[in-house]
Amino acid sequence: MDSPAPPEKVVVLLKATGDAPILKQSKFKVLKSESFVFISEFLRKNLKIDSVFLYLNSSFSPSLDELIGTLHEAYNVDGKLIVNYSTTPAWG
Amino acid sequence: MEGTKPTTSQAADVQREHWRGAVALKLELHPDEVTTVPPPAPLFVLAPRLGYLPQVAQQALEHFGSVLPPGENEIWFEYQGVPLKWHIPTGSLFDLLSEGDGQYPWCLTVHFRSYPRNILQQVTGDSMQASYFNSLKESAYVLTGSSNSVMSLTKKSQQELWQNVLQSQDVEFFANMQKMDLAKPTRSRIPIRVYHREKVFDSFTGWKSIDYLSKSFDIDAEKDELTARHLFRDCLKSHSEEELGKVKLVVAGVELSLDVNVGDMYSHLKNADNWLYLVLKPATS
């Protein structure tokens, strides 16, 4: 079986919610093997904020050790993993 | 469970037992946090399987509070040097980490200081409740394609449901699920979390050596007979038939055959957050 290797990266779309600062670029390709914590660290560094709250599809927060590849497979919308970020809790 | 479907009353019995299940804990305060001689006696306490470890915080604080050094109390638990992730239901933590049939009650070290923030989610105020509802939202998304049913619950409904979970009231819980319209899957996908410990405890090196997978599985489409074996073949790619012979599957404290139907397991043994938690560990452990 020599089926082509699946792409190693998936598209992640970062959307600001509430008062969160907006990123210059919102679409990224992220390695499937990265954990979700990668996104939160990326945002904290780029937005220079201490804490960030993350949600998928404007609803739930996955655990930070979840793999991007797994999340993308389960929750992508039109091929994109939509991550909403906020500086205060949203969608309690 | 194999072959024959359980009757309704058997199913109700299983559900009740599943909800009543508890893990007996023996808690000892970490020596660094003991300020008295002799040190305080251990605390024996029952922790509900479907609940979360910090549920015993109040009891632990009453027992150990008077000997603690000054400072703020932030409870966390440790087993064999490994900080326990409290957002995993207590029963599944025990199934995953405890060593075979050896030690019971489960001996844990309890801490109130030096919270390992880099490893564990913080427990503040109602974070147990928040963690539960977040998990419920995620499972609702898998079951119905949207989390709206959970997000539109009123504060009062949330409180009611959460109290049912804390007090292991299965009858009230399922009645509330029905009433709050949370019990209707609209697609044939089910949410499953798999925790896989590859090593026996001697060589266990903490969370890094545990595979974790949270996935939604299609139980319909010609897979009427989807068994745990199929599921692990699918999701644990490195697992040959031979390797699958070396693991045991533990669900809700019970060792089950890899040939049990996944849909059946889901109907009877899912947790209060609508996830089915499967634990795989070495057959020898």
Coordinates of C-alpha atoms in Angstrom, one line a residue:
Chain A
M1 CA 0.0 0.0 0.0
D2 CA 1.7 3.2 -1.1
S3 CA -1.0 5.7 -0.5
P4 CA 0.4 9.3 -0.3
A5 CA 1.5 10.4 3.1
P6 CA -1.2 12.7 4.6
P7 CA -0.2 16.4 4.8
E8 CA 1.7 17.1 8.0
K9 CA 0.2 20.5 8.5
V10 CA -3.3 21.8 8.8
V11 CA -4.9 25.2 8.5
V12 CA -5.7 27.0 11.8
L13 CA -7.8 30.1 11.8
L14 CA -7.4 32.4 14.8
K15 CA -10.4 34.7 15.5
A16 CA -10.4 37.4 18.2
T17 CA -13.4 37.6 20.4
G18 CA -14.4 40.4 22.8
D19 CA -11.7 42.9 23.5
A20 CA -8.8 40.6 22.4
P21 CA -6.3 42.3 20.1
I22 CA -6.5 41.3 16.5
L23 CA -3.6 39.6 14.7
K24 CA -2.1 41.0 11.5
Q25 CA -2.3 37.5 10.1
S26 CA -5.0 35.1 11.2
K27 CA -4.5 32.0 9.1
F28 CA -1.6 29.6 9.9
K29 CA -0.4 26.2 8.9
V30 CA 0.4 24.3 12.1
L31 CA 2.0 20.9 12.4
K32 CA -0.5 18.1 13.2
S33 CA 1.9 16.8 15.9
E34 CA 1.8 20.1 17.9
S35 CA -0.3 20.2 21.0
F36 CA -3.0 22.7 21.5
V37 CA -0.8 24.5 24.0
F38 CA 1.3 25.7 21.1
I39 CA -1.6 28.0 20.0
S40 CA -1.9 29.5 23.4
E41 CA 1.8 30.1 23.7
F42 CA 1.9 31.6 20.3
L43 CA -0.9 34.0 21.1
R44 CA 0.5 35.0 24.5
K45 CA 3.9 35.8 22.9
N46 CA 2.5 37.6 19.8
L47 CA -0.1 39.6 21.6
K48 CA 2.0 40.2 24.7
I49 CA -0.7 39.2 27.1
D50 CA -0.5 37.0 30.2
S51 CA -3.5 34.8 29.8
V52 CA -5.6 33.8 26.9
F53 CA -8.8 31.8 26.7
L54 CA -9.3 29.5 23.7
Y55 CA -12.4 28.0 22.2
L56 CA -13.1 25.9 19.2
N57 CA -16.1 26.8 16.9
S58 CA -17.2 29.5 19.5
S59 CA -18.1 26.8 22.0
F60 CA -15.8 24.6 24.0
S61 CA -12.1 24.6 25.0
P62 CA -10.2 21.5 24.3
S63 CA -7.5 20.3 26.8
L64 CA -4.1 21.9 26.1
D65 CA -2.4 18.5 25.6
E66 CA -4.8 17.6 22.7
L67 CA -3.0 17.2 19.3
I68 CA -3.8 19.7 16.6
G69 CA -4.2 16.9 14.1
T70 CA -6.8 15.1 16.2
L71 CA -8.7 18.4 16.9
H72 CA -8.6 19.3 13.2
E73 CA -10.0 15.9 12.2
A74 CA -12.8 16.0 14.7
Y75 CA -13.8 19.7 14.6
N76 CA -12.7 21.3 11.3
V77 CA -15.1 23.5 9.4
D78 CA -14.4 23.5 5.7
G79 CA -11.0 22.2 6.3
K80 CA -10.0 24.8 8.8
L81 CA -9.7 24.5 12.6
I82 CA -11.3 27.7 13.9
V83 CA -9.9 28.8 17.2
N84 CA -11.5 31.8 19.0
Y85 CA -9.3 33.6 21.5
S86 CA -10.3 36.0 24.2
T87 CA -8.6 37.7 27.1
T88 CA -11.5 37.1 29.3
P89 CA -13.6 33.9 29.6
A90 CA -16.3 33.7 26.9
W91 CA -19.0 31.1 26.3
G92 CA -19.1 30.0 29.9
Chain B
M1 CA -22.0 -8.4 27.6
E2 CA -20.9 -10.4 24.6
G3 CA -23.5 -11.6 22.2
T4 CA -26.6 -11.0 24.2
K5 CA -28.1 -7.6 24.8
P6 CA -28.7 -6.8 28.5
T7 CA -32.3 -6.4 29.5
T8 CA -33.7 -3.1 30.6
S9 CA -33.5 -3.9 34.3
Q10 CA -29.9 -5.2 33.9
A11 CA -29.0 -2.0 32.1
A12 CA -30.5 0.1 34.9
D13 CA -28.5 -1.9 37.4
V14 CA -25.3 -1.3 35.5
Q15 CA -26.1 2.4 35.3
R16 CA -26.7 2.6 39.0
E17 CA -23.6 0.7 39.9
H18 CA -21.6 2.8 37.5
W19 CA -22.9 6.0 39.1
R20 CA -22.4 4.7 42.6
G21 CA -18.8 3.6 42.1
A22 CA -16.1 5.2 44.3
V23 CA -12.4 4.8 44.8
A24 CA -11.2 4.4 48.4
L25 CA -8.3 6.8 48.9
K26 CA -5.7 6.9 51.6
L27 CA -4.3 10.5 51.7
E28 CA -1.1 11.3 53.3
L29 CA 0.2 14.9 53.6
H30 CA 3.5 15.5 51.9
P31 CA 6.3 15.6 54.6
D32 CA 7.4 19.1 53.4
E33 CA 4.1 20.5 54.5
V34 CA 3.9 18.9 57.9
T35 CA 4.7 21.3 60.8
T36 CA 3.9 19.1 63.7
V37 CA 5.4 16.1 65.5
P38 CA 4.1 13.5 65.1
P39 CA 2.8 14.0 61.6
P40 CA -1.0 13.9 61.1
A41 CA -2.7 10.5 60.6
P42 CA -3.7 9.7 57.0
L43 CA -7.2 10.5 55.9
F44 CA -9.3 7.7 54.4
V45 CA -12.0 9.0 52.1
L46 CA -14.2 7.7 49.3
A47 CA -14.0 9.6 46.0
P48 CA -16.8 9.1 43.5
R49 CA -15.6 7.5 40.3
L50 CA -17.5 9.8 38.0
G51 CA -16.4 12.9 39.9
Y52 CA -13.1 14.8 40.2
L53 CA -10.4 14.6 42.9
P54 CA -10.8 18.1 44.3
Q55 CA -14.2 17.0 45.5
V56 CA -12.5 15.7 48.6
A57 CA -10.7 19.0 49.1
Q58 CA -13.0 20.2 51.9
Q59 CA -12.6 17.0 53.9
A60 CA -8.8 17.0 53.4
L61 CA -8.5 20.6 54.5
E62 CA -10.5 19.9 57.7
H63 CA -8.2 17.0 58.4
F64 CA -4.8 18.5 57.6
G65 CA -5.5 22.2 57.8
S66 CA -4.2 22.7 61.3
V67 CA -0.7 21.4 60.6
L68 CA 0.0 23.3 57.4
P69 CA 2.6 26.0 57.2
P70 CA 1.3 29.5 56.7
G71 CA 0.2 30.3 53.1
E72 CA -2.6 29.9 50.7
N73 CA -4.2 26.4 50.3
E74 CA -4.2 25.0 46.8
I75 CA -4.9 21.3 46.8
W76 CA -3.3 18.8 44.5
F77 CA -2.6 15.1 44.5
E78 CA 0.3 13.0 43.6
Y79 CA 0.8 9.3 43.0
Q80 CA 4.3 7.8 42.9
G81 CA 5.8 11.3 42.2
V82 CA 3.3 12.0 39.4
P83 CA 0.9 15.0 39.8
L84 CA -2.6 13.8 39.1
K85 CA -4.6 15.6 36.4
W86 CA -7.8 16.3 38.3
H87 CA -9.8 17.1 35.2
I88 CA -9.8 13.4 34.3
P89 CA -12.6 11.7 36.2
T90 CA -11.3 10.0 39.4
G91 CA -12.3 6.5 38.4
S92 CA -10.4 6.7 35.1
L93 CA -7.3 8.1 36.8
F94 CA -7.4 5.1 39.2
D95 CA -7.9 2.6 36.4
L96 CA -5.1 4.2 34.4
L97 CA -2.4 4.6 37.1
S98 CA -3.1 2.1 39.9
E99 CA -1.0 -1.0 39.9
G100 CA -3.0 -4.1 39.1
D101 CA -4.8 -5.8 42.0
G102 CA -2.1 -5.0 44.5
Q103 CA -2.6 -1.9 46.5
Y104 CA -6.0 -0.8 47.8
P105 CA -7.0 1.8 49.1
W106 CA -5.2 3.9 46.6
C107 CA -2.4 5.7 48.5
L108 CA -2.0 9.3 47.3
T109 CA 0.1 12.1 48.6
V110 CA -1.8 15.3 49.1
H111 CA -0.3 18.8 48.8
F112 CA -1.6 22.2 49.6
R113 CA 1.5 24.2 48.6
S114 CA 3.7 24.5 45.5
Y115 CA 1.0 23.9 43.0
P116 CA 2.6 22.5 39.8
R117 CA 1.2 25.1 37.4
N118 CA 3.1 23.9 34.4
I119 CA 1.5 20.5 34.6
L120 CA -1.9 20.9 36.1
Q121 CA -4.9 23.1 35.4
Q122 CA -5.5 25.3 38.3
V123 CA -8.4 24.7 40.7
T124 CA -10.0 28.0 41.5
G125 CA -13.6 28.6 42.7
D126 CA -15.9 26.8 40.3
S127 CA -13.2 25.5 37.9
M128 CA -14.4 21.9 38.5
Q129 CA -17.8 22.8 37.3
A130 CA -16.4 24.8 34.4
S131 CA -14.2 21.9 33.4
Y132 CA -17.2 19.5 33.5
F133 CA -19.4 21.8 31.4
N134 CA -16.7 22.3 28.9
S135 CA -16.3 18.6 28.5
L136 CA -20.1 18.3 28.2
K137 CA -20.1 21.0 25.5
E138 CA -17.4 19.1 23.5
S139 CA -19.4 15.8 23.7
A140 CA -22.5 17.7 22.6
Y141 CA -20.7 18.9 19.6
V142 CA -19.7 15.4 18.7
L143 CA -23.2 14.0 19.3
T144 CA -25.2 16.7 17.6
G145 CA -22.9 18.8 15.6
S146 CA -23.3 21.8 17.9
S147 CA -22.8 22.7 21.5
N148 CA -25.8 25.0 21.6
S149 CA -27.9 22.7 23.8
V150 CA -25.4 23.0 26.6
M151 CA -24.5 26.7 26.0
S152 CA -28.1 27.7 26.3
L153 CA -28.6 26.2 29.7
T154 CA -29.6 28.7 32.4
K155 CA -27.4 29.1 35.4
K156 CA -30.0 27.4 37.4
S157 CA -30.2 24.3 35.1
Q158 CA -26.4 24.2 35.2
Q159 CA -26.3 24.2 38.9
E160 CA -29.0 21.5 39.1
L161 CA -27.1 19.2 36.7
W162 CA -23.8 19.8 38.5
Q163 CA -25.3 19.0 41.8
N164 CA -26.5 15.7 40.4
V165 CA -23.0 14.9 39.3
L166 CA -21.4 15.9 42.6
Q167 CA -23.9 13.8 44.5
S168 CA -23.9 10.9 42.1
Q169 CA -27.7 11.1 41.6
D170 CA -28.1 9.1 38.4
V171 CA -31.9 9.1 38.3
E172 CA -32.2 12.8 38.8
F173 CA -29.3 13.4 36.4
F174 CA -30.9 11.5 33.5
A175 CA -34.3 13.1 34.1
N176 CA -32.6 16.5 33.9
M177 CA -30.7 15.6 30.8
Q178 CA -34.1 14.7 29.2
K179 CA -35.8 17.8 30.5
M180 CA -33.0 20.1 29.4
D181 CA -32.9 18.5 25.9
L182 CA -29.4 17.3 26.3
A183 CA -30.1 13.6 25.7
K184 CA -30.7 13.5 22.0
P185 CA -27.9 12.5 19.7
T186 CA -28.6 13.6 16.1
R187 CA -25.8 11.7 14.5
S188 CA -24.2 8.4 14.9
R189 CA -20.9 9.7 16.2
I190 CA -19.9 9.1 19.8
P191 CA -17.2 10.8 21.8
I192 CA -14.5 8.6 23.2
R193 CA -11.4 9.3 25.2
V194 CA -8.6 6.8 25.3
Y195 CA -5.8 6.8 27.8
H196 CA -3.0 4.3 27.1
R197 CA -0.3 3.6 29.6
E198 CA 2.4 1.5 27.8
K199 CA 4.6 0.8 30.7
V200 CA 4.3 -1.0 34.0
F201 CA 4.7 1.4 36.9
D202 CA 8.3 0.7 37.7
S203 CA 9.5 2.4 34.5
F204 CA 6.6 4.9 34.4
T205 CA 7.9 8.4 33.7
G206 CA 4.9 10.5 34.2
W207 CA 2.3 11.9 31.7
K208 CA 4.8 11.9 28.8
S209 CA 4.6 8.2 28.7
I210 CA 0.8 8.1 28.5
D211 CA -0.9 8.3 25.1
Y212 CA -4.1 10.3 25.1
L213 CA -6.6 10.5 22.4
S214 CA -9.9 12.1 22.3
K215 CA -11.9 11.2 19.2
S216 CA -15.3 11.0 17.8
F217 CA -16.2 7.6 16.2
D218 CA -18.8 6.8 13.7
I219 CA -20.7 3.8 15.1
D220 CA -23.1 3.5 12.2
A221 CA -22.1 2.9 8.6
E222 CA -21.7 -0.9 8.2
K223 CA -19.8 -0.9 11.5
D224 CA -22.7 -2.4 13.4
E225 CA -20.1 -4.6 15.1
L226 CA -17.5 -1.9 15.9
T227 CA -15.5 -3.4 18.8
A228 CA -12.8 -2.0 21.0
R229 CA -10.3 -4.1 18.9
H230 CA -11.3 -2.3 15.7
L231 CA -11.2 1.0 17.5
F232 CA -7.7 0.5 18.8
R233 CA -6.5 -0.8 15.4
D234 CA -7.8 2.4 13.9
C235 CA -6.5 4.9 16.4
L236 CA -3.4 3.3 17.8
K237 CA -1.6 2.8 14.5
S238 CA 1.4 1.2 16.0
H239 CA -0.7 -1.6 17.4
S240 CA -0.3 -5.0 15.7
E241 CA -2.5 -7.9 16.6
E242 CA 0.3 -9.2 18.7
E243 CA 0.7 -5.9 20.6
L244 CA -3.0 -5.8 21.3
G245 CA -2.6 -9.1 23.0
K246 CA -0.4 -7.5 25.6
V247 CA -2.8 -4.8 26.7
K248 CA -5.9 -4.9 28.9
L249 CA -8.9 -2.7 28.5
V250 CA -10.4 -1.3 31.7
V251 CA -13.7 0.7 31.6
A252 CA -15.4 2.0 34.7
G253 CA -13.2 -0.2 36.8
V254 CA -14.0 -3.4 35.0
E255 CA -11.6 -5.3 32.7
L256 CA -13.4 -5.9 29.4
S257 CA -12.7 -8.0 26.4
L258 CA -11.4 -6.2 23.3
D259 CA -14.3 -7.8 21.5
V260 CA -17.0 -5.9 23.3
N261 CA -19.2 -3.7 21.1
V262 CA -18.3 -0.1 21.4
G263 CA -21.8 1.2 21.0
D264 CA -22.9 -1.1 24.0
M265 CA -20.1 0.2 26.1
Y266 CA -21.1 3.7 25.3
S267 CA -24.7 3.2 26.2
H268 CA -24.0 1.7 29.6
L269 CA -20.7 3.0 30.7
K270 CA -20.3 6.5 29.6
N271 CA -19.4 9.2 32.1
A272 CA -21.6 12.1 33.3
D273 CA -20.0 14.3 30.7
N274 CA -21.2 11.9 28.0
W275 CA -17.7 10.8 27.1
L276 CA -16.7 7.1 27.2
Y277 CA -13.4 6.8 29.0
L278 CA -11.3 3.8 27.9
V279 CA -8.1 2.8 29.7
L280 CA -5.5 0.6 28.2
K281 CA -2.7 -0.7 30.3
P282 CA -0.1 -3.5 30.3
A283 CA -1.8 -6.9 30.8
T284 CA 0.8 -7.7 33.4
S285 CA 0.2 -4.6 35.5

